[in-house]
Short mmCIF file of C-alpha atoms in Angstrom, two decimals:
data_model
loop_
_atom_site.label_atom_id
_atom_site.label_comp_id
_atom_site.label_asym_id
_atom_site.label_seq_id
_atom_site.Cartn_x
_atom_site.Cartn_y
_atom_site.Cartn_z
CA MET Y 1 24.50 -12.69 25.10
CA VAL Y 2 23.10 -10.94 22.03
CA ASP Y 3 21.22 -7.64 22.04
CA LEU Y 4 18.50 -7.16 19.41
CA THR Y 5 17.82 -3.56 20.41
CA THR Y 6 17.65 -1.40 17.31
CA ASN Y 7 18.19 2.28 16.65
CA CYS Y 8 17.06 3.08 13.12
CA ALA Y 9 17.56 6.78 12.36
CA GLY Y 10 16.88 7.65 16.01
CA ILE Y 11 13.83 5.39 16.28
CA ARG Y 12 14.47 2.82 18.99
CA SER Y 13 12.80 -0.59 19.23
CA PRO Y 14 13.44 -3.80 21.21
CA ASN Y 15 14.26 -5.68 18.01
CA PRO Y 16 14.61 -4.84 14.29
CA PHE Y 17 11.31 -6.44 13.23
CA TRP Y 18 8.65 -3.87 12.32
CA LEU Y 19 5.25 -4.28 10.76
CA ALA Y 20 5.19 -2.42 7.46
CA SER Y 21 2.51 0.18 6.76
CA ALA Y 22 -0.27 -2.06 5.49
CA PRO Y 23 -3.41 -3.95 6.62
CA PRO Y 24 -1.61 -5.68 9.56
CA ALA Y 25 -0.95 -2.20 11.05
CA ASN Y 26 -4.36 -0.76 10.30
CA SER Y 27 -5.65 -0.31 13.85
CA GLY Y 28 -4.64 -0.05 17.48
CA GLY Y 29 -6.02 -3.46 18.32
CA GLN Y 30 -3.92 -5.08 15.60
CA VAL Y 31 -0.70 -3.27 16.44
CA GLN Y 32 -1.09 -4.08 20.13
CA ARG Y 33 -1.59 -7.77 19.38
CA ALA Y 34 1.50 -7.64 17.19
CA PHE Y 35 3.54 -6.10 20.01
CA ASP Y 36 2.29 -8.83 22.35
CA ALA Y 37 3.48 -11.41 19.80
CA GLY Y 38 6.97 -9.91 19.82
CA TRP Y 39 7.18 -7.30 17.06
CA GLY Y 40 9.56 -4.47 17.91
CA GLY Y 41 7.80 -1.74 15.99
CA ALA Y 42 4.97 -0.92 13.62
CA VAL Y 43 4.53 1.56 10.82
CA TRP Y 44 0.88 2.58 11.01
CA LYS Y 45 -1.18 2.17 7.85
CA THR Y 46 -0.81 5.41 5.90
CA LEU Y 47 -2.83 8.34 7.19
CA GLY Y 48 -4.24 11.07 4.98
CA VAL Y 49 -7.64 12.14 3.76
CA PRO Y 50 -9.65 8.90 4.29
CA ILE Y 51 -10.54 7.12 1.06
CA GLN Y 52 -13.02 4.55 -0.22
CA ASN Y 53 -11.46 1.23 -1.15
CA VAL Y 54 -12.62 -1.20 -3.82
CA SER Y 55 -13.76 -4.81 -3.51
CA SER Y 56 -11.96 -7.07 -4.25
CA ARG Y 57 -8.47 -5.68 -3.76
CA PHE Y 58 -5.90 -8.52 -3.40
CA GLY Y 59 -4.39 -11.00 -5.83
CA GLY Y 60 -1.79 -13.74 -5.43
CA VAL Y 61 0.56 -15.84 -7.51
CA THR Y 62 0.81 -19.57 -6.83
CA ILE Y 63 4.18 -21.00 -7.86
CA ARG Y 64 4.48 -24.79 -7.80
CA GLY Y 65 1.88 -25.11 -5.09
CA VAL Y 66 3.14 -22.22 -2.94
CA GLN Y 67 0.23 -19.84 -2.57
CA GLY Y 68 1.02 -16.15 -2.25
CA ALA Y 69 4.64 -16.50 -3.44
CA GLY Y 70 3.88 -13.19 -5.11
CA PHE Y 71 1.15 -10.86 -3.89
CA ASN Y 72 -0.63 -7.86 -5.34
CA ASN Y 73 -2.93 -5.21 -3.89
CA ILE Y 74 -4.98 -2.32 -5.20
CA GLU Y 75 -5.83 -1.09 -1.71
CA LEU Y 76 -5.17 2.55 -0.84
CA ILE Y 77 -4.43 4.37 2.43
CA THR Y 78 -6.58 4.36 5.57
CA ASP Y 79 -10.32 4.41 5.14
CA ARG Y 80 -10.83 5.27 8.82
CA SER Y 81 -11.09 8.77 10.25
CA LEU Y 82 -7.96 10.57 11.38
CA GLU Y 83 -9.51 11.15 14.79
CA THR Y 84 -9.94 7.40 15.31
CA ASN Y 85 -6.42 6.65 14.12
CA PHE Y 86 -4.78 9.30 16.31
CA LYS Y 87 -6.67 8.13 19.39
CA GLU Y 88 -5.53 4.55 18.80
CA ILE Y 89 -1.94 5.66 18.17
CA TYR Y 90 -1.98 7.55 21.47
CA ASP Y 91 -3.45 4.58 23.35
CA THR Y 92 -1.00 2.14 21.78
CA LYS Y 93 2.08 4.22 22.52
CA LYS Y 94 0.92 4.79 26.09
CA LYS Y 95 0.46 1.06 26.60
CA TYR Y 96 3.70 0.05 24.84
CA PRO Y 97 6.20 2.85 25.55
CA LYS Y 98 9.27 0.79 24.60
CA HIS Y 99 7.96 -0.25 21.20
CA ALA Y 100 8.40 1.88 18.08
CA VAL Y 101 5.26 3.45 16.63
CA ILE Y 102 5.98 5.08 13.30
CA VAL Y 103 3.18 6.91 11.52
CA SER Y 104 3.02 6.72 7.73
CA LEU Y 105 1.68 9.86 6.06
CA MET Y 106 0.49 10.96 2.62
CA VAL Y 107 -1.19 14.31 1.89
CA GLU Y 108 -0.87 16.97 -0.80
CA THR Y 109 -0.32 20.57 0.28
CA ARG Y 110 2.27 22.09 2.58
CA GLU Y 111 -0.40 23.09 5.07
CA GLU Y 112 -1.82 19.58 5.11
CA TRP Y 113 1.65 18.19 5.81
CA LYS Y 114 2.15 20.68 8.64
CA ASP Y 115 -1.17 19.81 10.24
CA ILE Y 116 -0.96 16.03 9.99
CA ILE Y 117 2.65 15.95 11.19
CA LYS Y 118 1.77 17.97 14.30
CA ARG Y 119 -1.17 15.70 15.04
CA SER Y 120 0.97 12.58 14.57
CA VAL Y 121 3.69 13.86 16.90
CA ASP Y 122 1.11 14.95 19.47
CA ALA Y 123 -0.39 11.45 19.36
CA GLY Y 124 2.97 10.00 20.42
CA ALA Y 125 4.64 8.92 17.16
CA ASP Y 126 8.28 7.89 17.58
CA GLY Y 127 8.90 8.66 13.94
CA LEU Y 128 7.23 9.48 10.64
CA GLU Y 129 7.37 7.65 7.33
CA LEU Y 130 6.54 9.72 4.25
CA ASN Y 131 4.77 7.46 1.76
CA PHE Y 132 6.31 8.41 -1.58
CA GLY Y 133 5.87 4.93 -3.00
CA CYS Y 134 2.24 3.85 -3.52
CA PRO Y 135 2.03 2.89 -7.25
CA HIS Y 136 -1.75 2.96 -7.73
CA GLY Y 137 -4.74 5.11 -6.90
CA MET Y 138 -2.90 7.78 -4.94
CA CYS Y 139 -0.29 8.54 -7.64
CA GLU Y 140 -3.13 9.54 -9.99
CA ARG Y 141 -3.94 12.21 -7.40
CA GLY Y 142 -0.39 13.56 -7.35
CA MET Y 143 0.78 11.64 -4.28
CA GLY Y 144 2.58 8.36 -3.57
CA SER Y 145 4.93 7.31 -6.38
CA ALA Y 146 4.12 10.50 -8.29
CA VAL Y 147 6.26 12.20 -5.61
CA GLY Y 148 8.75 9.37 -5.27
CA GLN Y 149 9.58 9.38 -8.98
CA GLU Y 150 10.53 13.07 -8.99
CA PRO Y 151 13.69 13.77 -6.93
CA ARG Y 152 13.03 17.52 -6.82
CA VAL Y 153 9.52 17.04 -5.41
CA ASN Y 154 10.76 14.32 -3.06
CA GLN Y 155 13.41 16.68 -1.68
CA GLU Y 156 11.01 19.60 -1.27
CA ILE Y 157 8.27 17.71 0.57
CA THR Y 158 10.85 15.94 2.72
CA SER Y 159 12.23 19.31 3.74
CA TRP Y 160 8.73 20.43 4.79
CA ALA Y 161 8.32 17.33 6.95
CA VAL Y 162 11.72 17.72 8.60
CA GLU Y 163 10.94 21.39 9.31
CA TYR Y 164 7.62 20.58 10.98
CA SER Y 165 8.56 17.36 12.78
CA THR Y 166 10.23 16.97 16.15
CA VAL Y 167 10.72 13.22 15.62
CA PRO Y 168 12.81 11.36 13.00
CA VAL Y 169 11.55 11.34 9.42
CA LEU Y 170 11.92 8.34 7.10
CA VAL Y 171 11.17 8.61 3.39
CA LYS Y 172 9.59 5.50 1.83
CA LEU Y 173 10.98 5.14 -1.68
CA THR Y 174 9.31 3.69 -4.74
CA PRO Y 175 11.05 0.92 -6.71
CA ASN Y 176 9.32 2.08 -9.89
CA VAL Y 177 12.35 4.03 -11.06
CA HIS Y 178 15.40 3.36 -13.25
CA ASP Y 179 17.98 4.00 -10.52
CA ILE Y 180 17.15 4.25 -6.81
CA VAL Y 181 20.25 6.26 -5.84
CA PRO Y 182 19.13 9.73 -7.06
CA HIS Y 183 15.89 9.31 -5.14
CA GLY Y 184 17.65 8.29 -1.94
CA LEU Y 185 20.01 11.24 -2.31
CA ALA Y 186 17.02 13.56 -2.82
CA ALA Y 187 15.58 12.40 0.50
CA ARG Y 188 18.94 12.97 2.14
CA ARG Y 189 19.20 16.50 0.72
CA GLY Y 190 15.71 17.17 2.05
CA GLY Y 191 16.99 16.37 5.54
CA ALA Y 192 15.52 12.88 5.99
CA HIS Y 193 16.92 10.99 8.95
CA GLY Y 194 16.62 7.74 6.99
CA VAL Y 195 14.76 5.96 4.20
CA SER Y 196 12.64 2.85 3.93
CA LEU Y 197 12.45 0.71 0.80
CA ILE Y 198 11.07 -0.81 -1.24
CA ASN Y 199 7.43 0.03 -1.62
CA THR Y 200 5.41 -2.19 -3.95
CA ILE Y 201 6.17 -2.70 -7.64
CA LYS Y 202 3.67 -1.59 -10.27
CA SER Y 203 2.17 -4.75 -11.70
CA ILE Y 204 -0.72 -6.82 -13.01
CA ILE Y 205 -0.87 -10.02 -10.99
CA GLY Y 206 -2.67 -12.15 -13.56
CA VAL Y 207 -5.63 -12.54 -15.90
CA ASP Y 208 -8.89 -14.45 -15.50
CA ILE Y 209 -8.66 -16.36 -18.77
CA ASP Y 210 -12.34 -17.30 -18.73
CA ARG Y 211 -13.73 -13.81 -18.07
CA PHE Y 212 -10.94 -12.01 -19.98
CA VAL Y 213 -10.33 -9.59 -17.12
CA PRO Y 214 -7.10 -8.93 -15.18
CA GLU Y 215 -7.03 -9.79 -11.47
CA PRO Y 216 -8.27 -8.73 -8.99
CA ARG Y 217 -11.65 -8.10 -10.62
CA VAL Y 218 -13.83 -5.14 -9.67
CA ALA Y 219 -17.20 -5.32 -11.45
CA GLY Y 220 -15.68 -6.58 -14.68
CA LEU Y 221 -12.64 -4.29 -14.67
CA SER Y 222 -9.25 -4.20 -12.98
CA THR Y 223 -6.15 -2.03 -12.73
CA ASN Y 224 -2.45 -2.23 -12.01
CA GLY Y 225 -1.53 -2.69 -8.37
CA GLY Y 226 1.46 -3.06 -6.09
CA TYR Y 227 3.46 -6.31 -6.24
CA CYS Y 228 5.03 -7.59 -3.02
CA GLY Y 229 5.72 -10.78 -1.11
CA ALA Y 230 8.60 -13.26 -1.17
CA ALA Y 231 9.10 -12.96 -4.93
CA VAL Y 232 10.25 -9.32 -4.76
CA LYS Y 233 13.10 -9.86 -2.29
CA PRO Y 234 15.91 -9.89 -4.89
CA ILE Y 235 14.75 -6.53 -6.25
CA ALA Y 236 14.53 -5.07 -2.77
CA LEU Y 237 17.96 -6.37 -1.76
CA HIS Y 238 19.49 -4.81 -4.87
CA MET Y 239 18.02 -1.38 -4.18
CA VAL Y 240 18.93 -1.45 -0.50
CA ALA Y 241 22.50 -2.40 -1.39
CA GLN Y 242 22.73 0.30 -4.06
CA LEU Y 243 22.01 2.96 -1.47
CA ALA Y 244 24.09 1.37 1.28
CA ARG Y 245 27.23 1.36 -0.86
CA SER Y 246 26.74 4.90 -2.21
CA LYS Y 247 29.42 7.10 -0.66
CA ASP Y 248 27.13 10.14 -0.88
CA PHE Y 249 24.16 8.53 0.88
CA GLY Y 250 25.14 7.61 4.41
CA ILE Y 251 21.82 7.62 6.29
CA PRO Y 252 20.02 4.65 7.88
CA ILE Y 253 17.81 2.24 5.91
CA SER Y 254 14.72 0.33 6.95
CA GLY Y 255 14.57 -2.63 4.57
CA ILE Y 256 11.29 -3.85 3.07
CA GLY Y 257 10.36 -6.36 0.41
CA GLY Y 258 9.84 -10.11 0.64
CA VAL Y 259 10.99 -10.64 4.24
CA SER Y 260 9.45 -14.00 5.17
CA THR Y 261 12.02 -15.60 7.49
CA TRP Y 262 14.87 -14.69 9.81
CA ARG Y 263 17.29 -15.50 6.99
CA ASP Y 264 15.68 -12.85 4.80
CA ALA Y 265 16.03 -10.35 7.62
CA VAL Y 266 19.71 -11.19 8.07
CA GLU Y 267 20.31 -10.64 4.35
CA PHE Y 268 18.71 -7.19 4.50
CA ILE Y 269 20.75 -6.26 7.58
CA LEU Y 270 24.01 -7.48 6.05
CA LEU Y 271 23.29 -5.32 2.99
CA GLY Y 272 22.74 -2.19 5.06
CA SER Y 273 19.32 -2.23 6.74
CA THR Y 274 19.10 -1.26 10.39
CA SER Y 275 15.50 -2.46 10.71
CA VAL Y 276 13.32 -4.70 8.54
CA GLN Y 277 9.64 -4.32 7.79
CA VAL Y 278 7.22 -7.15 7.05
CA CYS Y 279 3.76 -7.10 5.52
CA THR Y 280 2.80 -9.92 3.15
CA GLU Y 281 4.08 -12.82 5.25
CA VAL Y 282 2.07 -11.52 8.22
CA MET Y 283 -1.03 -11.29 6.04
CA LEU Y 284 -0.52 -14.91 4.96
CA ARG Y 285 0.72 -16.46 8.22
CA GLY Y 286 -0.14 -14.14 11.11
CA TYR Y 287 1.74 -12.13 13.74
CA ARG Y 288 3.33 -15.16 15.43
CA ILE Y 289 5.88 -15.60 12.63
CA VAL Y 290 7.99 -13.06 14.51
CA GLU Y 291 8.76 -15.68 17.16
CA ASP Y 292 10.76 -17.74 14.67
CA MET Y 293 12.33 -14.58 13.27
CA ILE Y 294 13.60 -13.53 16.68
CA ASP Y 295 14.84 -17.02 17.59
CA GLY Y 296 16.57 -17.42 14.24
CA LEU Y 297 18.23 -14.02 14.34
CA GLU Y 298 19.48 -14.57 17.91
CA GLU Y 299 20.95 -17.96 17.01
CA TYR Y 300 22.59 -16.54 13.88
CA MET Y 301 24.17 -13.74 15.90
CA ARG Y 302 25.46 -16.18 18.50
CA THR Y 303 27.00 -18.54 15.94
CA HIS Y 304 28.57 -15.67 13.98
CA ASN Y 305 29.86 -13.78 17.05
CA PHE Y 306 27.70 -10.69 16.67
CA SER Y 307 26.67 -9.00 19.92
CA THR Y 308 24.52 -6.20 18.46
CA ILE Y 309 22.56 -5.43 15.32
CA ASP Y 310 24.89 -2.52 14.57
CA GLU Y 311 27.80 -4.95 14.20
CA MET Y 312 25.90 -6.72 11.40
CA VAL Y 313 24.62 -3.71 9.46
CA GLY Y 314 26.28 -3.50 6.04
CA LYS Y 315 28.71 -6.37 6.65
CA ALA Y 316 28.17 -7.69 3.11
CA VAL Y 317 28.20 -4.30 1.35
CA PRO Y 318 31.97 -4.26 0.61
CA ALA Y 319 31.53 -7.53 -1.31
CA TYR Y 320 28.85 -6.01 -3.58
CA SER Y 321 30.80 -5.07 -6.69
CA GLU Y 322 30.31 -4.18 -10.35
CA TRP Y 323 30.51 -7.00 -12.90
CA GLY Y 324 33.62 -5.49 -14.44
CA ASP Y 325 35.48 -5.97 -11.15
CA LEU Y 326 34.78 -9.70 -10.82
CA ASP Y 327 37.66 -12.17 -11.26
CA LEU Y 328 37.16 -13.82 -14.68
CA ASN Y 329 39.91 -16.33 -13.93
CA TYR Y 330 38.14 -17.73 -10.89
CA GLU Y 331 36.83 -21.13 -11.96
CA THR Y 332 34.55 -23.75 -10.43
CA ILE Y 333 33.13 -27.07 -11.61
CA ALA Y 334 30.25 -29.22 -10.38
CA LYS Y 335 30.99 -32.26 -8.22
CA ILE Y 336 28.18 -34.75 -7.56
CA ASP Y 337 28.30 -36.77 -4.33
CA PRO Y 338 27.36 -40.32 -5.45
CA GLN Y 339 26.33 -41.26 -1.89
CA LYS Y 340 23.73 -38.49 -1.78
CA CYS Y 341 22.50 -38.60 -5.37
CA ILE Y 342 18.98 -40.06 -5.75
CA GLY Y 343 19.21 -40.41 -9.53
CA CYS Y 344 16.39 -38.00 -10.37
CA HIS Y 345 18.35 -36.55 -13.32
CA LEU Y 346 16.94 -33.07 -12.81
CA CYS Y 347 20.50 -31.82 -13.13
CA VAL Y 348 20.89 -33.67 -16.44
CA THR Y 349 17.79 -32.08 -17.93
CA ALA Y 350 18.68 -28.62 -16.67
CA CYS Y 351 22.25 -28.82 -17.95
CA GLN Y 352 21.32 -30.30 -21.32
CA ASP Y 353 18.41 -27.98 -22.08
CA GLY Y 354 19.27 -24.85 -20.12
CA ALA Y 355 23.01 -24.69 -19.65
CA HIS Y 356 26.20 -26.18 -21.17
CA GLN Y 357 25.53 -29.86 -21.92
CA CYS Y 358 28.20 -31.20 -19.59
CA ILE Y 359 26.19 -33.54 -17.31
CA HIS Y 360 25.29 -36.93 -18.80
CA PRO Y 361 23.63 -40.21 -17.78
CA GLN Y 362 26.15 -42.99 -17.20
CA ASP Y 363 24.89 -45.04 -20.14
CA SER Y 364 24.82 -42.14 -22.63
CA PRO Y 365 27.22 -42.05 -25.60
CA MET Y 366 28.86 -38.90 -24.20
CA ALA Y 367 29.55 -40.54 -20.81
CA LEU Y 368 30.84 -43.73 -22.44
CA ASP Y 369 33.19 -41.62 -24.57
CA LEU Y 370 34.48 -39.84 -21.45
CA PHE Y 371 35.12 -43.20 -19.76
CA GLN Y 372 36.97 -44.49 -22.82
CA LYS Y 373 39.20 -41.41 -23.01
CA GLY Y 374 39.94 -41.50 -19.31
CA LEU Y 375 38.29 -38.09 -18.75
CA ALA Y 376 35.77 -39.44 -16.23
CA LYS Y 377 35.33 -42.43 -13.95
CA LYS Y 378 32.23 -44.35 -13.02
CA PRO Y 379 31.17 -43.53 -9.46
CA ASN Y 380 31.90 -46.32 -7.00
CA GLY Y 381 31.58 -46.94 -3.32
CA GLY Y 382 28.15 -48.50 -3.51
CA SER Y 383 26.58 -45.76 -5.64
CA HIS Y 384 23.89 -46.59 -8.17
CA ALA Y 385 23.95 -46.50 -11.95
CA ARG Y 386 21.81 -43.37 -12.19
CA VAL Y 387 24.46 -41.05 -10.74
CA PRO Y 388 25.17 -38.61 -13.59
CA ILE Y 389 28.64 -37.93 -14.95
CA VAL Y 390 30.10 -34.41 -15.16
CA ASP Y 391 32.33 -33.58 -18.11
CA GLU Y 392 34.71 -31.36 -16.18
CA SER Y 393 36.46 -30.19 -19.35
CA GLU Y 394 33.19 -28.54 -20.44
CA CYS Y 395 31.66 -27.53 -17.08
CA VAL Y 396 31.61 -23.74 -16.71
CA GLY Y 397 30.52 -23.70 -13.07
CA CYS Y 398 27.19 -21.98 -13.74
CA ASN Y 399 25.63 -23.87 -10.76
CA LEU Y 400 22.24 -24.44 -12.44
CA CYS Y 401 22.56 -28.12 -11.50
CA GLN Y 402 23.02 -27.20 -7.85
CA ILE Y 403 19.95 -24.95 -7.95
CA VAL Y 404 17.61 -27.66 -9.32
CA CYS Y 405 19.01 -30.51 -7.21
CA PRO Y 406 16.44 -31.52 -4.54
CA VAL Y 407 19.09 -32.99 -2.19
CA SER Y 408 20.97 -30.56 0.03
CA GLY Y 409 24.74 -30.92 -0.30
CA CYS Y 410 24.58 -33.40 -3.17
CA ILE Y 411 26.20 -31.05 -5.70
CA ASP Y 412 29.09 -28.77 -4.74
CA MET Y 413 30.79 -26.14 -6.85
CA VAL Y 414 34.50 -26.83 -6.37
CA LYS Y 415 37.24 -24.32 -7.15
CA VAL Y 416 39.69 -25.30 -9.90
CA GLU Y 417 43.33 -24.22 -9.77
CA ASN Y 418 43.89 -23.31 -13.41
CA GLY Y 419 47.23 -21.51 -13.15
CA PHE Y 420 45.91 -18.10 -14.16
CA GLN Y 421 46.31 -15.09 -11.92
CA ALA Y 422 43.23 -13.10 -10.95
CA SER Y 423 42.05 -10.74 -13.68
CA THR Y 424 38.91 -8.68 -14.03
CA TRP Y 425 37.39 -7.46 -17.28
CA ASN Y 426 38.45 -3.92 -16.43
CA GLU Y 427 42.02 -5.07 -15.81
CA HIS Y 428 41.99 -7.08 -19.03
CA VAL Y 429 40.87 -4.07 -21.07
CA LYS Y 430 43.06 -1.46 -19.39
CA GLN Y 431 46.16 -3.49 -18.52
CA GLY Y 432 46.02 -6.43 -20.91
CA LYS Y 433 45.88 -9.05 -18.15
CA ALA Y 434 45.48 -12.57 -19.51
CA LEU Y 435 42.15 -14.43 -19.32
CA ARG Y 436 41.82 -18.21 -19.04
CA PRO Y 437 40.54 -20.09 -22.12
CA LYS Y 438 36.79 -20.31 -22.49
CA LYS Y 439 34.94 -23.53 -21.75
CA GLY Y 440 31.55 -24.69 -22.89
CA ALA Y 441 31.80 -22.84 -26.22
CA HIS Y 442 30.75 -25.77 -28.40
#
């Protein structure tokens, strides 16, 4: 029996899946429908002095037919009155006492922070999230990423919030920095109970090549916005892992950025997140995606013998290393299963044009030469003539072929026993440890 109950920085929820502070968490009616669908928590769309938004405000990237693989917005914080928001927060928390309601906040002065924090706590907030990440509109007014990019300011405002709040405080960090660690440490020094990251990435989503205007268009003009969606997950995972492995950090993380499936959530948890927040995928697919996320996470935990979320948190962090500590004598080569190969030759093209020219068609001069020299054999066992041949003496194990192959399990990267003991670059430089001969250096 697995238990999905989550305690992220003192904020408890029935599962680790939270709505991120964004349009899906804009109102009480929405958040309540999300809770009915199965979401464990919600970070309310950022409260502050209500603003006026533009029209239009969203843009998307279509990659090989997948719409919204990358997403961009130039929307700001709430455009509804604080009174309306606080009433709906109160009603929602009263109706769903076991679900986490976190209120995202963004104001300017110390007095404004004191006032809005008190009102949020009085409305029933289980926790606060300080929005130090918005990369457009609000940063020009001295808020959002303008705070998140300055560790000293981050620390000071965080300390105000912790002083005034009686509930846990999370700091939402901006990815628009060179190194996330100093900014996470600033939040920690300010007394934050945890952090959430990443917020959106400063970006231009595209250009209307007929009107000569970037997207999204607003009366013939546009501006940079915040990039999010599935495409940003690798950036988010990196920043989460950077903080999780920092010995000086040591506070909980709520992971955000490209979570679209239960697998994505598992990756964030294994790299140190205690909860995960989702925005773009909900905007594209709706609240019910959480059903598959919950089912998938439960099954993963059962098959990997995890009973609680806490047992999973950070499990992969010890394996996140610096390049200089990787074993340069570890060697793999590509092996193609002739029974699974469909002869598409995508691996041939990728290897020839983008890698190390070691995969060849059977009837090519290179393959015929390999056969003649006894360095390769024609596939047998009923396989067809379009199964490519791997020149194992030149294969460097880059795994580009495996990435482009459309057939699961057709190409494996197989370890080679080369007789060399493990040696990292750092060990080679400092201790003179031997490195295996290079391959693929034509």
